[in-house]
N, CA, C and O atoms as a MOPAC input file, in Angstrom:
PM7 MOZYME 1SCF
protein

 N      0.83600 1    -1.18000 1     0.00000 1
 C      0.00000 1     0.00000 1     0.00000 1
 C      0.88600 1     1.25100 1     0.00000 1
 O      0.44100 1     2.27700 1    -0.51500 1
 N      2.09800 1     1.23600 1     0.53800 1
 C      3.31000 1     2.43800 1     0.93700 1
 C      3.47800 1     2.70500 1    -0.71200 1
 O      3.44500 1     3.87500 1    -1.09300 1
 N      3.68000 1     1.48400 1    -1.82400 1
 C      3.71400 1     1.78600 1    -3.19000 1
 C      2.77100 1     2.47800 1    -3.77800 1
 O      2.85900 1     3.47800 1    -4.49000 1
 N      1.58800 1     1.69600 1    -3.32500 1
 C      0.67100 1     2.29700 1    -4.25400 1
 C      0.51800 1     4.41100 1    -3.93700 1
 O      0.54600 1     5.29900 1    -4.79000 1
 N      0.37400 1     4.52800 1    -2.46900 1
 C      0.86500 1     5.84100 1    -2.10000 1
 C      1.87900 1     7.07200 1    -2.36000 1
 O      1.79100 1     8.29000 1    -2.20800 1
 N      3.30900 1     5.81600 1    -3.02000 1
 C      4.05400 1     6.76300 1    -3.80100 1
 C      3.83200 1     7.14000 1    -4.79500 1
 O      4.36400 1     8.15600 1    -5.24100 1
 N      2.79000 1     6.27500 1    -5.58200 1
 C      2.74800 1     6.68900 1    -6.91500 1
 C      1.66900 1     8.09500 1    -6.97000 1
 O      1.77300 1     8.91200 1    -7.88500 1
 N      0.88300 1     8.20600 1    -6.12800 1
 C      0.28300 1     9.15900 1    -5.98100 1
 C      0.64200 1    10.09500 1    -5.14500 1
 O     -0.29700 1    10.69400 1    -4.62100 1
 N      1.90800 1    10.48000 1    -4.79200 1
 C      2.31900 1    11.09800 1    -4.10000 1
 C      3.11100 1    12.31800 1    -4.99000 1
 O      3.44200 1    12.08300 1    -6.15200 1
 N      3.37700 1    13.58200 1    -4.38400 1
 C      4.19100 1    14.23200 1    -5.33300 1
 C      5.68500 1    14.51600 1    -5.33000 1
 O      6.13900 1    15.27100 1    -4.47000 1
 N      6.26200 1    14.11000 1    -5.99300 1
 C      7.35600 1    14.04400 1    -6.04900 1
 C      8.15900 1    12.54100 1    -5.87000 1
 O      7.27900 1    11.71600 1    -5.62600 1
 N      9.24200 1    12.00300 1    -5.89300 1
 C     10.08500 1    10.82400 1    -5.70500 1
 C      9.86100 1    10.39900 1    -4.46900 1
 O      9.60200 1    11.10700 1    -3.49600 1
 N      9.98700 1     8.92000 1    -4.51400 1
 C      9.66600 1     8.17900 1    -3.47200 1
 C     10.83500 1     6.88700 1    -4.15100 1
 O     10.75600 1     6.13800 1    -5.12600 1
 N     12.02800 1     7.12800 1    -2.94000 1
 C     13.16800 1     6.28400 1    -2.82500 1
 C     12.76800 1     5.51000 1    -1.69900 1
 O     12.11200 1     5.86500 1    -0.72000 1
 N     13.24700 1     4.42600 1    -1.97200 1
 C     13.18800 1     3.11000 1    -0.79500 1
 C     14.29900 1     2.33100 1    -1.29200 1
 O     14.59500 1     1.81000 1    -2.36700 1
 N     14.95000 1     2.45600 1     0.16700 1
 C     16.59800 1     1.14700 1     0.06400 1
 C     16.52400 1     0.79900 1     1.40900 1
 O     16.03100 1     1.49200 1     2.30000 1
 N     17.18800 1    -0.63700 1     1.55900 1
 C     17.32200 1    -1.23700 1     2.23500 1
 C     16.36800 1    -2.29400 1     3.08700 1
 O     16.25500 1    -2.73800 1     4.22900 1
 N     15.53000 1    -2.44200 1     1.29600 1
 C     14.56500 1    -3.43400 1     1.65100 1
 C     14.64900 1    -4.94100 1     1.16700 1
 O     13.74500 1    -5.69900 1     0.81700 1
 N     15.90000 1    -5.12100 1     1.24800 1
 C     16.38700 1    -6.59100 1     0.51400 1
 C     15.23800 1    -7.77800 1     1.02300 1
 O     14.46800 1    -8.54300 1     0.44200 1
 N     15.52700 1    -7.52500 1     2.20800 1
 C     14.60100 1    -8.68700 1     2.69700 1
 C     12.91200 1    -9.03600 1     1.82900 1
 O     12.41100 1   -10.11800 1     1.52300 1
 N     12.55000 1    -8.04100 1     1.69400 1
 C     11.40400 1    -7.94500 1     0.98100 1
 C     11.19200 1    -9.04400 1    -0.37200 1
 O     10.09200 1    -9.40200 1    -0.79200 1
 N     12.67900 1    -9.52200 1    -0.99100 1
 C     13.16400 1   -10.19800 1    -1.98600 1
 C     13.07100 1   -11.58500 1    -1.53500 1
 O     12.87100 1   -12.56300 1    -2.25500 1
 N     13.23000 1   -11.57100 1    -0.32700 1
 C     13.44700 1   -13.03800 1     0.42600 1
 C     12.21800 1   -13.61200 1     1.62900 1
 O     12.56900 1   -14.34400 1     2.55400 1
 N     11.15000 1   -13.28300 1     1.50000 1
 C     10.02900 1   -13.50900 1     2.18900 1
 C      9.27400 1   -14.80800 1     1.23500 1
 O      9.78300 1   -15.16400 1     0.17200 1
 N      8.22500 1   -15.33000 1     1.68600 1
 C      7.49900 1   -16.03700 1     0.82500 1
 C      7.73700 1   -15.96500 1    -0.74500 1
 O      7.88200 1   -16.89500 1    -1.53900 1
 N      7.73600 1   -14.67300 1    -0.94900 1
 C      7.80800 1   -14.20100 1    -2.40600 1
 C      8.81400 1   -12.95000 1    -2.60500 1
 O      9.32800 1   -12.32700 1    -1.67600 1
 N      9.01600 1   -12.67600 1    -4.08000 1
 C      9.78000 1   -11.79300 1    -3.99300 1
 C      8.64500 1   -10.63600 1    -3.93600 1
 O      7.80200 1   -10.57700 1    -4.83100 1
 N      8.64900 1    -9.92300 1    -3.09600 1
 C      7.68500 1    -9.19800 1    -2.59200 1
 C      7.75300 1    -7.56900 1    -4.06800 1
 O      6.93600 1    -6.97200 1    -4.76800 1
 N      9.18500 1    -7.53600 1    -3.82700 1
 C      9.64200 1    -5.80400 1    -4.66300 1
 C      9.25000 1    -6.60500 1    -6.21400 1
 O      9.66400 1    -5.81700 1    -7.06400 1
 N      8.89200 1    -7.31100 1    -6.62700 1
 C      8.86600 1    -8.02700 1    -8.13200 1
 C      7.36900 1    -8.40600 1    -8.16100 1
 O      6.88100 1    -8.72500 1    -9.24500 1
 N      6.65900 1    -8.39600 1    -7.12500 1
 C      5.17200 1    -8.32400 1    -6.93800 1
 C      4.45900 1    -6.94200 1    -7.28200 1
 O      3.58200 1    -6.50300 1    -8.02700 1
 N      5.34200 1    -6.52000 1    -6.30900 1
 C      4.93500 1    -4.78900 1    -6.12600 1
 C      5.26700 1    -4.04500 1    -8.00900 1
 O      4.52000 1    -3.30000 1    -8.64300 1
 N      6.16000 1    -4.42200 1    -8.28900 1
 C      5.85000 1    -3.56600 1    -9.65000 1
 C      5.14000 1    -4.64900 1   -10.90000 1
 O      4.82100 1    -4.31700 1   -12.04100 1
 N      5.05000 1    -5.67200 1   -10.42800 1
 C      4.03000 1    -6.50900 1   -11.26400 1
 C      2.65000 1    -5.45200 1   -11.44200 1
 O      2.37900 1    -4.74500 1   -12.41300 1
 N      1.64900 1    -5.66500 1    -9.73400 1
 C      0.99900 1    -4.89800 1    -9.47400 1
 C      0.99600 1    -3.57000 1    -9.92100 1
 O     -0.04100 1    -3.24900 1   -10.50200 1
 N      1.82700 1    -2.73700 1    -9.82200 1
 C      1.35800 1    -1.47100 1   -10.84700 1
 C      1.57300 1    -1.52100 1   -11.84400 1
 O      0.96400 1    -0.56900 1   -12.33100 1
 N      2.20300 1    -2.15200 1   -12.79100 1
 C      2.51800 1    -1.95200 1   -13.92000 1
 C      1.42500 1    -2.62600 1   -14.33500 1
 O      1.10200 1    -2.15900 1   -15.42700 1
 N      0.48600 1    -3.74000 1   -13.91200 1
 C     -0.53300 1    -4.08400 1   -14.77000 1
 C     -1.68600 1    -2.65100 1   -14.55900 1
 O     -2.78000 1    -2.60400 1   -15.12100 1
 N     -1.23800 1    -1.74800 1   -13.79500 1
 C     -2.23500 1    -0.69300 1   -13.71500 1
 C     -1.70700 1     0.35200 1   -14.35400 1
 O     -2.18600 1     1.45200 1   -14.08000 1
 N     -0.71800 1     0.28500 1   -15.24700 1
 C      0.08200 1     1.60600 1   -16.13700 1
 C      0.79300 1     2.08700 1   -15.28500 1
 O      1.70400 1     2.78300 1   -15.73200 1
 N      0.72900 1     1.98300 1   -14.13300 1
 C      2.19700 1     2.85000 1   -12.99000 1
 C      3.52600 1     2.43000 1   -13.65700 1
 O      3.66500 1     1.96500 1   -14.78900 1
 N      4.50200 1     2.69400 1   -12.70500 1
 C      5.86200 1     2.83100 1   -13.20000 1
 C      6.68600 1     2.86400 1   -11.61500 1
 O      6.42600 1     3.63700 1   -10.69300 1
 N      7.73500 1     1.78300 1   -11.63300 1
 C      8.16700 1     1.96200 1   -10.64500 1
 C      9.32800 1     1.12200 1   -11.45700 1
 O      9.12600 1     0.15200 1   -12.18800 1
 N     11.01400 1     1.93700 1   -11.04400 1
 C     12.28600 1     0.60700 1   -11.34500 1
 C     12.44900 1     0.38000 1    -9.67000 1
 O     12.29000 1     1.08300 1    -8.67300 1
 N     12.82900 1    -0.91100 1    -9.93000 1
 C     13.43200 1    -1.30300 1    -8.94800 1
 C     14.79900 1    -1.76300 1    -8.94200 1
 O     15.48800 1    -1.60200 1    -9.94900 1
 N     15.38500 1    -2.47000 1    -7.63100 1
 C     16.93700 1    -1.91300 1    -7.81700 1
 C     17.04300 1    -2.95200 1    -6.86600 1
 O     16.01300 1    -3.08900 1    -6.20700 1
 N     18.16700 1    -3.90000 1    -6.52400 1
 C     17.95900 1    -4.96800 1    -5.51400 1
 C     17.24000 1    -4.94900 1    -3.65800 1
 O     16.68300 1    -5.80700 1    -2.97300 1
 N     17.57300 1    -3.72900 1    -3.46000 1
 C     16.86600 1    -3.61200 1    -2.39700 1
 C     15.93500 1    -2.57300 1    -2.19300 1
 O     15.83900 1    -1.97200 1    -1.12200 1
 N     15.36300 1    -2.38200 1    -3.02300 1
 C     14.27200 1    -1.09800 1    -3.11800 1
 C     13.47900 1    -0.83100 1    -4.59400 1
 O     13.26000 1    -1.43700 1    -5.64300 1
 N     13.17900 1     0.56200 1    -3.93400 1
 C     12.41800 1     1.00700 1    -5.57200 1
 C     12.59300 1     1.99700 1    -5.56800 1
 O     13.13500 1     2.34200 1    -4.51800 1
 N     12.29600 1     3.35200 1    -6.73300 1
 C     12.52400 1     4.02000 1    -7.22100 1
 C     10.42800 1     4.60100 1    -7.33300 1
 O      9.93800 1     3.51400 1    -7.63700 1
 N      9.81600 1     5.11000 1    -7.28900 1
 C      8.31800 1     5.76900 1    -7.76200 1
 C      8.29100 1     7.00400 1    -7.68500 1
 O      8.36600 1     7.67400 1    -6.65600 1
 N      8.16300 1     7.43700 1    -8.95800 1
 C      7.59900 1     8.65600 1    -9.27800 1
 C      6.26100 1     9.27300 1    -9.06400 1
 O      5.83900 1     9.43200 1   -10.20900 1
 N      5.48200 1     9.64900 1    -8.34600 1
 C      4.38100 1    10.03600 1    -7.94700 1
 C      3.87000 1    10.78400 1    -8.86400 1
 O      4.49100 1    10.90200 1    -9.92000 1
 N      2.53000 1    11.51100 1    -8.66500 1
 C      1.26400 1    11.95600 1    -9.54100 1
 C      0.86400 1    10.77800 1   -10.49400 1
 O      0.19700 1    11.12000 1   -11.47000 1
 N      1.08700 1     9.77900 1   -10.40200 1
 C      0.87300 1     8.83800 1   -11.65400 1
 C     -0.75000 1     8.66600 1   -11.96200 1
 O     -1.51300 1     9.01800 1   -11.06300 1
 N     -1.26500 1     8.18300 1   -13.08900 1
 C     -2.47600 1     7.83100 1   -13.41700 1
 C     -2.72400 1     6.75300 1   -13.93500 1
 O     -2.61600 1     6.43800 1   -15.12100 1
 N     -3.18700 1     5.93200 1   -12.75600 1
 C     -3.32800 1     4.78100 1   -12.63500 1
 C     -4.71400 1     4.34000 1   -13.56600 1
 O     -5.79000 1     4.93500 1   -13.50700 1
 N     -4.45800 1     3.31400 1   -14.31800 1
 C     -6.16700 1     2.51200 1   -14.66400 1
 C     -6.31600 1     1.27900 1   -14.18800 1
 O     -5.80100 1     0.52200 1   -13.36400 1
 N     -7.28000 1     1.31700 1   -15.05100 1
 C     -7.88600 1    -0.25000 1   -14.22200 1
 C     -7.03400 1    -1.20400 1   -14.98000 1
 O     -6.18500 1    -0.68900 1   -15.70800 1
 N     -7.08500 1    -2.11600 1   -14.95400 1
 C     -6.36100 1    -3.68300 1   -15.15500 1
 C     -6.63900 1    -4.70300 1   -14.31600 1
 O     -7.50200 1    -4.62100 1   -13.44200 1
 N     -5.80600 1    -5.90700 1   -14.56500 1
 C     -6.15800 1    -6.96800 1   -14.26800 1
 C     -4.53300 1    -7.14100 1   -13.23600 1
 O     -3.48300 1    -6.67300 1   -13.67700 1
 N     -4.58800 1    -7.77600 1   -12.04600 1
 C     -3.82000 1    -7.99300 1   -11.20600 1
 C     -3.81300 1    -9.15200 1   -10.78200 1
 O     -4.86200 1    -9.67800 1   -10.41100 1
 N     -2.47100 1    -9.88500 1   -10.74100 1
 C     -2.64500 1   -11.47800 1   -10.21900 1
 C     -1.87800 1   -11.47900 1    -8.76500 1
 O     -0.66400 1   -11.27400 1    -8.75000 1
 N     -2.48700 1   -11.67700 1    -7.72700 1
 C     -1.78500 1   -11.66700 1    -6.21800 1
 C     -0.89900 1   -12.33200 1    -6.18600 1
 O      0.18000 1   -11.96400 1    -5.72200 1
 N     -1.13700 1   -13.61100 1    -6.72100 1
 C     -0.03300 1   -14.78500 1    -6.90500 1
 C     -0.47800 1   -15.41700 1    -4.93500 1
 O      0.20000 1   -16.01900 1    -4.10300 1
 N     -1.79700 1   -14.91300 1    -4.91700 1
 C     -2.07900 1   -15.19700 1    -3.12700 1
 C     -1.16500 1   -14.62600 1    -2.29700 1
 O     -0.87500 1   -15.20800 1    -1.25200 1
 N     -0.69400 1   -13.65600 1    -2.56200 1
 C     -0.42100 1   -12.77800 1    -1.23100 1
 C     -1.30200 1   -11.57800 1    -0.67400 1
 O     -1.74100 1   -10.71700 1    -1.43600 1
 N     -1.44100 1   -11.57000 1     0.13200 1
 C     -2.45300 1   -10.94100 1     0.46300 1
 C     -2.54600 1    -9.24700 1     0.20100 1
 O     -3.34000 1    -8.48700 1    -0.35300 1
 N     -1.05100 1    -9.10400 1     1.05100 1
 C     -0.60300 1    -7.63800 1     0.66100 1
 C     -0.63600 1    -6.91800 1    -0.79000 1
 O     -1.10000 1    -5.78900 1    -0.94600 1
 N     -0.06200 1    -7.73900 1    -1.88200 1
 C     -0.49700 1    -7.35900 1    -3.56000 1
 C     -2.10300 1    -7.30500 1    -3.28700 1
 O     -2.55700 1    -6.16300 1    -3.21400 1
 N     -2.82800 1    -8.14800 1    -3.16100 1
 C     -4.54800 1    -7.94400 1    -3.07700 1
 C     -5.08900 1    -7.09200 1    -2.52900 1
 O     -6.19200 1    -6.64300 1    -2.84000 1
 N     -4.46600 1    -6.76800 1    -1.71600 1
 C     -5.07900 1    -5.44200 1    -0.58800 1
 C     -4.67200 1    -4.36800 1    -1.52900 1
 O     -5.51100 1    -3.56400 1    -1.93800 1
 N     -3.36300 1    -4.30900 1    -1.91200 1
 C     -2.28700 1    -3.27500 1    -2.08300 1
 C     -3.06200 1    -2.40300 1    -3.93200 1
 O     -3.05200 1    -1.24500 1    -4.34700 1
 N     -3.64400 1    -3.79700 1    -4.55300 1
 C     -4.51500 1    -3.55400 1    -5.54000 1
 C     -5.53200 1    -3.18900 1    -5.54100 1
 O     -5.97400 1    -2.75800 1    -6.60600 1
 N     -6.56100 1    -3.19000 1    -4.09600 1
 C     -7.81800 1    -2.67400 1    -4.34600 1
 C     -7.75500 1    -1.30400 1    -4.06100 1
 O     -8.47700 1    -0.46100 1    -4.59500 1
 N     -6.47900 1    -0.97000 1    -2.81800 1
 C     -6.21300 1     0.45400 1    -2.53500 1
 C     -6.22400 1     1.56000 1    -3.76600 1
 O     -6.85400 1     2.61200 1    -3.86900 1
 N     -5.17400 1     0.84300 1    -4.76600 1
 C     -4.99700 1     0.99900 1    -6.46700 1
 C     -6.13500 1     1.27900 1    -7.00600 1
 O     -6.34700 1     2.34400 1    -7.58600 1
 N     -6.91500 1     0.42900 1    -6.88200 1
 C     -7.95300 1     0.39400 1    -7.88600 1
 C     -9.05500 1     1.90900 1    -7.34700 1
 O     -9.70000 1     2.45300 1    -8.24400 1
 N     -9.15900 1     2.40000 1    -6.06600 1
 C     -9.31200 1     3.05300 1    -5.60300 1
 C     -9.41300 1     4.55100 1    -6.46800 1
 O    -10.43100 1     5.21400 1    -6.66600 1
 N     -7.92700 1     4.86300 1    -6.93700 1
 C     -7.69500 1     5.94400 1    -7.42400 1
 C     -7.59100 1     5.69100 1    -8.99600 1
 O     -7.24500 1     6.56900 1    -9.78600 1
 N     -7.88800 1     4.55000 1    -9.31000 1
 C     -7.23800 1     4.11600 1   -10.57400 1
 C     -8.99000 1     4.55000 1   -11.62200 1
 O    -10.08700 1     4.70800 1   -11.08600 1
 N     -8.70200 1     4.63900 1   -13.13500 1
 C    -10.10100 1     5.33700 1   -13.83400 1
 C    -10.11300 1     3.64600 1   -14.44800 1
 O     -9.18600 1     2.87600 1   -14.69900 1
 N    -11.10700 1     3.54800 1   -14.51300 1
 C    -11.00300 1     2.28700 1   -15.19400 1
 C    -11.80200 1     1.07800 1   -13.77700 1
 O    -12.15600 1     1.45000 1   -12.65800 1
 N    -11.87000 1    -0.08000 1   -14.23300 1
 C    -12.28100 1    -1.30800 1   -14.00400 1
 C    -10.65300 1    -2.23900 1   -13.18000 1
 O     -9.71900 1    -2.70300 1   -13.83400 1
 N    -10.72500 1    -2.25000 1   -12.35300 1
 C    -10.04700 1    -3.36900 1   -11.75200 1
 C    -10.17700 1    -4.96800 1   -11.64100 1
 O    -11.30500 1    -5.35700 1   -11.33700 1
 N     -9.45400 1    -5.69100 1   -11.78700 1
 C     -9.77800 1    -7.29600 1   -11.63600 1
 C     -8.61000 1    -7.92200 1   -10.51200 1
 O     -7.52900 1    -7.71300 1   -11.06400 1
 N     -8.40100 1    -8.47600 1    -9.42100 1
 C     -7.87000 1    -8.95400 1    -8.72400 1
 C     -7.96200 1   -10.49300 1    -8.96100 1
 O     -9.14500 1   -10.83400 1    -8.92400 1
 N     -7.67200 1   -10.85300 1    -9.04100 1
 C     -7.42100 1   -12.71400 1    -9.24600 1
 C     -6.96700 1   -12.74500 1    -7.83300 1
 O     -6.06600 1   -12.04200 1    -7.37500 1
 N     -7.90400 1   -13.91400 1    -6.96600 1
 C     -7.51800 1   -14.55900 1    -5.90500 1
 C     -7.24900 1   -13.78200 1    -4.74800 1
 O     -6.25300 1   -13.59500 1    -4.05000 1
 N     -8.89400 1   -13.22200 1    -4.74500 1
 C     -8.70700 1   -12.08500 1    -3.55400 1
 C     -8.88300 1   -13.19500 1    -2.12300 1
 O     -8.52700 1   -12.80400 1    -1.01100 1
 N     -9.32300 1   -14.24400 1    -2.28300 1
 C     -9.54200 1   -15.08000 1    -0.85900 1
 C     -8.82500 1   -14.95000 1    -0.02900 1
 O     -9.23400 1   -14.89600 1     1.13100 1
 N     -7.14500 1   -14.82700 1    -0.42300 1
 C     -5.86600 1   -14.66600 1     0.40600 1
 C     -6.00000 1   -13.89300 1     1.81400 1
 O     -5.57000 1   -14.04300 1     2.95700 1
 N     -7.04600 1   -12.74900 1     0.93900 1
 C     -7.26800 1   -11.06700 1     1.96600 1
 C     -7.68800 1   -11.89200 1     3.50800 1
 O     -7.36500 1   -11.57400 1     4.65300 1
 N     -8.34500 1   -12.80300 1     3.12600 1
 C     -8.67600 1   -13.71800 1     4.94900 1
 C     -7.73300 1   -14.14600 1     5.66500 1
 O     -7.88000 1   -14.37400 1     6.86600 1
 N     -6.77400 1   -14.29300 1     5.11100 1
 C     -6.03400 1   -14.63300 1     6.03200 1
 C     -5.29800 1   -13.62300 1     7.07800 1
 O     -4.75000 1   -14.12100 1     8.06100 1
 N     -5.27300 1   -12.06800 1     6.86300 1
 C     -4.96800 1   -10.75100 1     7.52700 1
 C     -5.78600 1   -10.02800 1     8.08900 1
 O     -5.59800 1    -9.42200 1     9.14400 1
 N     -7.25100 1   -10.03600 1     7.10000 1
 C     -7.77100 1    -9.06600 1     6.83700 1
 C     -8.95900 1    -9.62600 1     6.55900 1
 O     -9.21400 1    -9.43300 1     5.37100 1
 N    -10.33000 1   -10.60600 1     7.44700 1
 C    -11.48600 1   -10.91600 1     6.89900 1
 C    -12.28200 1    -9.90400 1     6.70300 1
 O    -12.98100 1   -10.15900 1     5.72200 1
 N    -12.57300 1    -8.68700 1     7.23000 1
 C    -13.57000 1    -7.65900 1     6.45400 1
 C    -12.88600 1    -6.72900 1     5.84800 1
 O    -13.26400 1    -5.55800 1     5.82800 1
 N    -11.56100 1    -7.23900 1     5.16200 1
 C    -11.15000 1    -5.68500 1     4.23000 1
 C    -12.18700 1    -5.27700 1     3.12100 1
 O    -12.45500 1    -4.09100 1     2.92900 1
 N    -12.81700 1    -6.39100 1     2.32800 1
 C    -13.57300 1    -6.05000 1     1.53400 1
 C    -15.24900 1    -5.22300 1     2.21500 1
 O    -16.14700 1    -4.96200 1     1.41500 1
 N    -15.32500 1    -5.07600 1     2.94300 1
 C    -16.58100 1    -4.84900 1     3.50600 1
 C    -15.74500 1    -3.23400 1     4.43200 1
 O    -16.32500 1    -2.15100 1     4.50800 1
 N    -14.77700 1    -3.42700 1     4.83100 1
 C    -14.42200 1    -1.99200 1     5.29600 1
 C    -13.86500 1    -1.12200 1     4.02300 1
 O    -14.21800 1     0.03900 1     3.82100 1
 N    -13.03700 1    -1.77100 1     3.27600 1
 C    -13.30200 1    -0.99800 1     1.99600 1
 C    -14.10100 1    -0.25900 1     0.98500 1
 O    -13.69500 1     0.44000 1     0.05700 1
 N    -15.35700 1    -0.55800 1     1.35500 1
 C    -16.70200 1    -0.54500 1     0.67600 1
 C    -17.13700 1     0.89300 1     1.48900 1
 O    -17.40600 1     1.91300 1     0.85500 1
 N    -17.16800 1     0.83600 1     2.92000 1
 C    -17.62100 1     1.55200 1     4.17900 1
 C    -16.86500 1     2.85900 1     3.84100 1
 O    -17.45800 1     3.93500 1     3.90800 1
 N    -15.31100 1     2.76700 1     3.40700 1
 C    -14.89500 1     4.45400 1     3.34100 1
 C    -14.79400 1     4.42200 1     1.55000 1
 O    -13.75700 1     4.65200 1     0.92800 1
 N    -15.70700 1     4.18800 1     1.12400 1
 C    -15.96600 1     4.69000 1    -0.39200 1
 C    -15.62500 1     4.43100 1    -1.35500 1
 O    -15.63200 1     5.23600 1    -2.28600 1
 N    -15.11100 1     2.92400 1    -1.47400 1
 C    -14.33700 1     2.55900 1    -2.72800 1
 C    -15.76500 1     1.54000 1    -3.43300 1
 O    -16.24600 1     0.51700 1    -2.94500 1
 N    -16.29600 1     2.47600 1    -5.09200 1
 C    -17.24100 1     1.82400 1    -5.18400 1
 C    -17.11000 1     0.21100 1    -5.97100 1
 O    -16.58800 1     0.10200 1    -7.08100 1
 N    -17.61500 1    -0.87100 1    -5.27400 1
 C    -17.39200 1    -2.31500 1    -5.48900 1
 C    -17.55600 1    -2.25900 1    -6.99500 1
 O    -17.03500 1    -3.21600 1    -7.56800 1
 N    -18.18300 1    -1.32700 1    -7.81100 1
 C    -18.16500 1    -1.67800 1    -9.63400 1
 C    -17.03400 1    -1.76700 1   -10.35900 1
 O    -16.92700 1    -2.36700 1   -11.42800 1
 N    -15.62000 1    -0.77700 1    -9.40700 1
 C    -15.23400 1    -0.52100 1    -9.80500 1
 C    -13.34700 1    -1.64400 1    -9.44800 1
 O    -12.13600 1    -1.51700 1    -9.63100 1
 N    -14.22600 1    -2.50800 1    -8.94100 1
 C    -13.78700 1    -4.25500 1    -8.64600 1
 C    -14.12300 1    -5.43500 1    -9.10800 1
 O    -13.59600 1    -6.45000 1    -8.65100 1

């Protein structure tokens, strides 16, 4: 979600010294620009970090979690600001952190059509 925030943020958004992020379940930093880039964002990354340029204009697309929960969450936040239609593949994951994200998501205004 800290990604999806840079991209809408103004100005550069540097992050180092997140190697570990590479070495969790998944490679987490290779998720994270999966995830925006299927939404037109733009982020390089660099072995232990990333690089995001903010103001970006995000659309809708199609996003694969790969079942992590954080990409799923991290995509509906996305989809949020994004013009366009969102698709999440394999939002079930979100239960395992987070059983009413979809229902508190809904509550501060993110409209479900646009999921």
């Amino acid at each position: 979600i800290f990604a999806v925030a840079a991209s809408q943020a103004i100005g550069r958004t540097i992050v180092t010294g997140a190697l570990e992020l590479r070495n969790k379940e998944s490679d987490r930093l290779n998720s994270i620009q999966k995830m925006l880039e299927a939404l037109d964002g733009s982020i390089k990354l660099f072995e232990d970090g990333f690089v995001i340029d903010g103001s970006q204009k995000l659309t809708g697309g199609v996003v694969k979690s790969a079942g992590d929960h954080r990409i799923a969450m991290s995509a509906a936040v996305a989809a949020a600001v994004a013009t366009g239609n969102t698709k999440i593949n394999d939002i079930s994951c979100v239960d395992t952190s987070f059983p009413n994200f979809w229902t508190t998501l809904s509550e501060v205004g993110l409209e479900s059509s646009k999921l």
